[in-house]
mmCIF file of C-alpha atoms in Angstrom:
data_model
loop_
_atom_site.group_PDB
_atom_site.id
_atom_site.type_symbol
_atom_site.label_atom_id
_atom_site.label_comp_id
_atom_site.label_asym_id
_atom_site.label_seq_id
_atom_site.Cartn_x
_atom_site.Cartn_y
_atom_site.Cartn_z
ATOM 1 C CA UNK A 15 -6.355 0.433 0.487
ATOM 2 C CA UNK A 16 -7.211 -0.176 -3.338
ATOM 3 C CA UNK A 17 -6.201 1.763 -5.919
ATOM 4 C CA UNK A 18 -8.023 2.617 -9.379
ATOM 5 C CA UNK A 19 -8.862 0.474 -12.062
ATOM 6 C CA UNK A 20 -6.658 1.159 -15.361
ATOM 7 C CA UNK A 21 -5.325 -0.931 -17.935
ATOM 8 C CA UNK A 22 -1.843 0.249 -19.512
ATOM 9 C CA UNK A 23 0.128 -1.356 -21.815
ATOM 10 C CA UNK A 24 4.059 -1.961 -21.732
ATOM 11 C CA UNK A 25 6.472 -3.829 -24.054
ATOM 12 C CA UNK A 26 3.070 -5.661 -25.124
ATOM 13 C CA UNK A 27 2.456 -7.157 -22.169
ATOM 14 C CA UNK A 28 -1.369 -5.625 -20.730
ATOM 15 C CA UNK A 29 -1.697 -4.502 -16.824
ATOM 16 C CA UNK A 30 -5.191 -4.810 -15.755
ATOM 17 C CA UNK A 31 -5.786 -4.074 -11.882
ATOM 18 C CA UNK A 32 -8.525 -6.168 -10.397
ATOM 19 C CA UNK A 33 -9.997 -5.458 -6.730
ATOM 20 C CA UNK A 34 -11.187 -8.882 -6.549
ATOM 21 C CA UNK A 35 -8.010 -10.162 -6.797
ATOM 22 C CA UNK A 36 -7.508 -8.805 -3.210
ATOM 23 C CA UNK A 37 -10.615 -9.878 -2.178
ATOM 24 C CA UNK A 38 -9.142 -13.326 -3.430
ATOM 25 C CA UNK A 39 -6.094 -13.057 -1.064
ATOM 26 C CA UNK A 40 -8.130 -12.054 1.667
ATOM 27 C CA UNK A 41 -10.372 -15.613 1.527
ATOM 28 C CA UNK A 42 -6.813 -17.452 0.652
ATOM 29 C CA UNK A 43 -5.819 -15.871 4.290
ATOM 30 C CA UNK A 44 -8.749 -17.009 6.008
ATOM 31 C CA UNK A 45 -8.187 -19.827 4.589
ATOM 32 C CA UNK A 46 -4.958 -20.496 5.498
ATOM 33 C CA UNK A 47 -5.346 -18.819 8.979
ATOM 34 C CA UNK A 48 -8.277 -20.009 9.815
ATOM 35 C CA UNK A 49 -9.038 -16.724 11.111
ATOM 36 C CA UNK A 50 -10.848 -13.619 9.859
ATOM 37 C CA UNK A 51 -7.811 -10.982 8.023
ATOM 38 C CA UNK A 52 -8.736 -8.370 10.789
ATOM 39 C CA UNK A 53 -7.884 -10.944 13.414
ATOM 40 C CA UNK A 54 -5.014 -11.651 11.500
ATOM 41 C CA UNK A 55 -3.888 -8.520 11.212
ATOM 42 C CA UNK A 56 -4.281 -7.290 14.922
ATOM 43 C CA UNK A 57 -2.353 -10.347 16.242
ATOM 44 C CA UNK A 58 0.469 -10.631 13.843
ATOM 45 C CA UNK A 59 1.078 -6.698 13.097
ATOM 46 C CA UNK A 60 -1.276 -4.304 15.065
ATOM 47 C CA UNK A 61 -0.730 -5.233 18.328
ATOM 48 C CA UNK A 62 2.757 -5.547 17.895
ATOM 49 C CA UNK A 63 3.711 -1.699 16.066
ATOM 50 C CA UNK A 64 1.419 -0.452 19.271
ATOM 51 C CA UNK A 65 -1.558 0.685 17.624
ATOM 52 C CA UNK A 66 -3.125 3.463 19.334
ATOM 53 C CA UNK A 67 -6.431 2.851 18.270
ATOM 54 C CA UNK A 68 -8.491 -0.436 16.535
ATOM 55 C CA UNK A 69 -8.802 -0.923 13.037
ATOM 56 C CA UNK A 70 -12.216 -1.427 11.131
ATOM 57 C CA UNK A 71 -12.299 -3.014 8.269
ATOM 58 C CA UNK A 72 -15.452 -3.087 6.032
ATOM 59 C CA UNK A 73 -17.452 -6.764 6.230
ATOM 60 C CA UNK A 74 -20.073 -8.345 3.897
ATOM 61 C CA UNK A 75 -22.882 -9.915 5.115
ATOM 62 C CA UNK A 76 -21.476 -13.338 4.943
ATOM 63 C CA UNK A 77 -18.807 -11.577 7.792
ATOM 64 C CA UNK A 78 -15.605 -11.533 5.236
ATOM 65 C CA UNK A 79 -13.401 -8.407 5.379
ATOM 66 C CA UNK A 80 -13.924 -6.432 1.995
ATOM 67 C CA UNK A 81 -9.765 -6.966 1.699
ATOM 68 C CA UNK A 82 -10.003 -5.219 -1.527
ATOM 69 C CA UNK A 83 -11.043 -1.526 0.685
ATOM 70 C CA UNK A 84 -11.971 -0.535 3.444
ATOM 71 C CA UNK A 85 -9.659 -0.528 5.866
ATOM 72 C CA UNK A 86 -10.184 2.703 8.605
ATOM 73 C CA UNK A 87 -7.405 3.095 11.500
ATOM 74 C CA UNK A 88 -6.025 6.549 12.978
ATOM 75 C CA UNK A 89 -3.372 8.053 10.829
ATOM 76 C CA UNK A 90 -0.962 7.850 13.390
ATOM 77 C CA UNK A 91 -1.574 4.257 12.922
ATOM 78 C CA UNK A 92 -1.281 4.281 9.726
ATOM 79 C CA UNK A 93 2.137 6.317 10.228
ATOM 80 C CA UNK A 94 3.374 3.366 12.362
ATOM 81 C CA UNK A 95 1.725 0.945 9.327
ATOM 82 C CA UNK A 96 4.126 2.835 7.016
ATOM 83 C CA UNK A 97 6.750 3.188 9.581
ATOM 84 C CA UNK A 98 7.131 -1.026 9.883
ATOM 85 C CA UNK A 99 7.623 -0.969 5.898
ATOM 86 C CA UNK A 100 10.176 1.604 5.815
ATOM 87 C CA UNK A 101 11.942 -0.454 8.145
ATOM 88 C CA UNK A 102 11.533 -3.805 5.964
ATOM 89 C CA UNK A 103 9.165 -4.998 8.502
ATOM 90 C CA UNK A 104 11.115 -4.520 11.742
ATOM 91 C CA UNK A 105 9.799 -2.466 14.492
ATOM 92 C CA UNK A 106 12.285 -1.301 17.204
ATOM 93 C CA UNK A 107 14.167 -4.221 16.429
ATOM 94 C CA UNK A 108 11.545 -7.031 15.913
ATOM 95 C CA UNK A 109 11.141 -8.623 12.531
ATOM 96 C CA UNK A 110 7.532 -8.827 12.660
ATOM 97 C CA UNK A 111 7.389 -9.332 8.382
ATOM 98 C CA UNK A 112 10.463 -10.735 7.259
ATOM 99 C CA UNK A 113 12.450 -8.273 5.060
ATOM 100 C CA UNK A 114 13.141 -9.886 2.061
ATOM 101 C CA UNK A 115 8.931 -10.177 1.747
ATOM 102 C CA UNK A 116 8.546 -6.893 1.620
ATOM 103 C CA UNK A 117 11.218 -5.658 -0.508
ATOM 104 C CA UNK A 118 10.181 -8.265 -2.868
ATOM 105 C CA UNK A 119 6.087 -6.475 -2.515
ATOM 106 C CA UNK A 120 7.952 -3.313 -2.698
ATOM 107 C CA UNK A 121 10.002 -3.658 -5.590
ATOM 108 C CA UNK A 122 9.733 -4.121 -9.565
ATOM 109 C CA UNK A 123 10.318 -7.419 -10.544
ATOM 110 C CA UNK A 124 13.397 -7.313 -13.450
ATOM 111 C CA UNK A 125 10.997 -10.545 -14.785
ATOM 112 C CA UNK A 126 8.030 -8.557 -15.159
ATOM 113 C CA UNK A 127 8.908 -5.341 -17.033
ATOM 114 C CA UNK A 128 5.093 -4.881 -17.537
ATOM 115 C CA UNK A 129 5.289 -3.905 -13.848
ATOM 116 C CA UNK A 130 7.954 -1.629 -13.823
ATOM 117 C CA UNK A 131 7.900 2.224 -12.897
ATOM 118 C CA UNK A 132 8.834 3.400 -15.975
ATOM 119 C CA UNK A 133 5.530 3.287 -17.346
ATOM 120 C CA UNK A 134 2.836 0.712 -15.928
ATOM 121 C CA UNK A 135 0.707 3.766 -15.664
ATOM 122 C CA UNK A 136 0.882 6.196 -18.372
ATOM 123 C CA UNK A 137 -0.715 8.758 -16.352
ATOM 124 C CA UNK A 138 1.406 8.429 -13.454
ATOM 125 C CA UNK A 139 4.551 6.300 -14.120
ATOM 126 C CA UNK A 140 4.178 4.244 -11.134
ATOM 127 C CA UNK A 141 4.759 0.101 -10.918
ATOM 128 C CA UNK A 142 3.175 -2.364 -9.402
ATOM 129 C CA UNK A 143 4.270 -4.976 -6.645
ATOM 130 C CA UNK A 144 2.605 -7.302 -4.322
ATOM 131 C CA UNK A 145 -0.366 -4.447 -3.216
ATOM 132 C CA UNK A 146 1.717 -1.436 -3.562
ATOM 133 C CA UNK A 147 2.271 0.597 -6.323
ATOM 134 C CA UNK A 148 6.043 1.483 -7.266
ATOM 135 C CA UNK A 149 6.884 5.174 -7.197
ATOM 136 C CA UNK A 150 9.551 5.492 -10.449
ATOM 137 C CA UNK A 151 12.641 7.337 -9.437
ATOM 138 C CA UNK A 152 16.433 6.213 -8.807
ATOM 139 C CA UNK A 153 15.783 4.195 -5.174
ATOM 140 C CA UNK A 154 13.000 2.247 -4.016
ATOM 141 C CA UNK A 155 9.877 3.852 -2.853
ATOM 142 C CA UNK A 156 6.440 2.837 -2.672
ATOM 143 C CA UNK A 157 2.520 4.029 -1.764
ATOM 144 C CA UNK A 158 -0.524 2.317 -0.841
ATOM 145 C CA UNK A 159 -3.884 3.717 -2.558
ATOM 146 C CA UNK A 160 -7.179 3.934 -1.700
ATOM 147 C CA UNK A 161 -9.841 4.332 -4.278
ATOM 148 C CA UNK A 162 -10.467 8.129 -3.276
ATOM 149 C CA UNK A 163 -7.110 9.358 -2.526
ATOM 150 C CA UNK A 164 -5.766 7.905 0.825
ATOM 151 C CA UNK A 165 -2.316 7.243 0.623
ATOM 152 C CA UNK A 166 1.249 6.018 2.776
ATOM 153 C CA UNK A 167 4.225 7.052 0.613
ATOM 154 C CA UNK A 168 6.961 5.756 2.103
ATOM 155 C CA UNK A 169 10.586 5.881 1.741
ATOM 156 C CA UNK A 170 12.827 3.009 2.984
ATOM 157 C CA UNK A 171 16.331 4.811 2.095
ATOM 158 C CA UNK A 172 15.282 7.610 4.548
ATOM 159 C CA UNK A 173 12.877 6.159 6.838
ATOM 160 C CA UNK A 174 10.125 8.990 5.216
ATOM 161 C CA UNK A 175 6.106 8.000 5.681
ATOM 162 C CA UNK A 176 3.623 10.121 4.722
ATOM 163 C CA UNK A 177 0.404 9.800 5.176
ATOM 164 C CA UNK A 178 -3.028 11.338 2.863
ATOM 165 C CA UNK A 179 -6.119 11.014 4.274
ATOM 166 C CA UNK A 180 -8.389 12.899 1.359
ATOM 167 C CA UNK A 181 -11.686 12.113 -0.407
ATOM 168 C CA UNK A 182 -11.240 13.027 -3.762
ATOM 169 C CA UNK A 183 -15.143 12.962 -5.191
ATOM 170 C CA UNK A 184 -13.620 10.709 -8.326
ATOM 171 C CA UNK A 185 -11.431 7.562 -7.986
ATOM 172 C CA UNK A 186 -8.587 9.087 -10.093
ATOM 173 C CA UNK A 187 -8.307 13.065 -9.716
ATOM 174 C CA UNK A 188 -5.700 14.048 -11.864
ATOM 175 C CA UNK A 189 -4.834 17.014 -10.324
ATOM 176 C CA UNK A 190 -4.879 16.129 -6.592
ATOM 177 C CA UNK A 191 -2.352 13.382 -7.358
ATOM 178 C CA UNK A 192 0.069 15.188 -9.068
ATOM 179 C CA UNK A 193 -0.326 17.332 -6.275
ATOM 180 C CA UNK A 194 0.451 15.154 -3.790
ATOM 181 C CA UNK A 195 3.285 13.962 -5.677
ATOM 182 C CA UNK A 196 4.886 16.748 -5.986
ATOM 183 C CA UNK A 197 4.570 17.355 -2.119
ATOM 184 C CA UNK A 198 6.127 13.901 -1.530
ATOM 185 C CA UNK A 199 9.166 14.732 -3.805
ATOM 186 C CA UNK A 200 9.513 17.501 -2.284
ATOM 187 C CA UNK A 201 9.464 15.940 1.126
ATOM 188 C CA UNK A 202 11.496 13.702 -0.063
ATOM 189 C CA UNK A 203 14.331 16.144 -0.917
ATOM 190 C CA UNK A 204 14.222 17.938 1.884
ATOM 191 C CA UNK A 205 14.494 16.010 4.356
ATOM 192 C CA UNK A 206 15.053 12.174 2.746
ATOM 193 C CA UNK A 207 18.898 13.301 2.859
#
């Protein structure tokens, strides 16, 4: 999932968001791997959360994975996706991503202010991590975007996952995601305990 593109300003230091910087990763991973990301992906995490369904992921003609978008799966999937993270990366007991990754992706970095939740994004107040973007409140929480309103929230304190699965006709509606943020704080009351 990708988010918007936005450039913010905090304690001097600018934010820009860059989709090709994901793209990036995604070729470092091959890379790496030696494997396409969607390979990747099914073999190290969704085979092993049970994936009801297969994932697509969009592909250029030279056969990369757009990394930046594009990923389609079932949003029960994407439930279990958000499920793994709320659980630091274990699932039923198996660290599939160890945990200290993914708070680290999940969290603020006191080093980087420029990233924090307090104000990355004017509009919003979220942060930014490794791929996720920091919801601002008192205990860690986090969403994945996509570009036309598909979200996971997710709550590790609670276990909470939520997923959106919208098409907002503009990249950033305004109005849709306060709305939706306002239904995960409310969630989030209710029943985060």
């Amino acid at each position: 999932m990708t988010p918007f593109n936005e450039r913010a300003a905090t304690a001097g230091t600018k934010f820009s968001y860059a989709s090709v910087e994901t793209q990036v990763l995604g070729l470092v991973l091959r890379a790496a791997t030696n494997r396409p990301p969607a390979e990747y992906l099914e073999s190290r995490i969704w085979q092993l959360i049970g994936a009801e369904a297969d994932a697509t992921w969009l592909v250029d003609n030279s056969g990369q994975e757009a990394t930046y978008c594009c990923l389609n799966a079932v949003l029960r999937d994407y439930a279990r996706l958000g499920l793994l993270l709320a659980h630091d990366g274990n699932w039923h007991g198996r660290q599939i991503i160890p945990a200290a990754w993914v708070r680290d992706a999940t969290t603020a970095r006191a080093d980087q202010p420029q990233l924090a939740a307090r104000g990355l994004s004017p509009l919003f107040g979220y942060g930014y991590g490794y791929q996720t973007w920091i919801l601002p409140g008192e205990h860690r929480m986090f969403v994945f975007w996509g570009v036309r309103g598909q979200r996971i929230y997710v709550d590790p304190q609670s276990k909470l996952v939520m997923v959106n699965t919208a098409v907002h006709k503009q990249s950033v509606d305004l109005a849709a995601i306060r709305r939706m943020d306002a239904l995960w704080s409310s969630l989030v009351r209710q029943l985060g305990g």
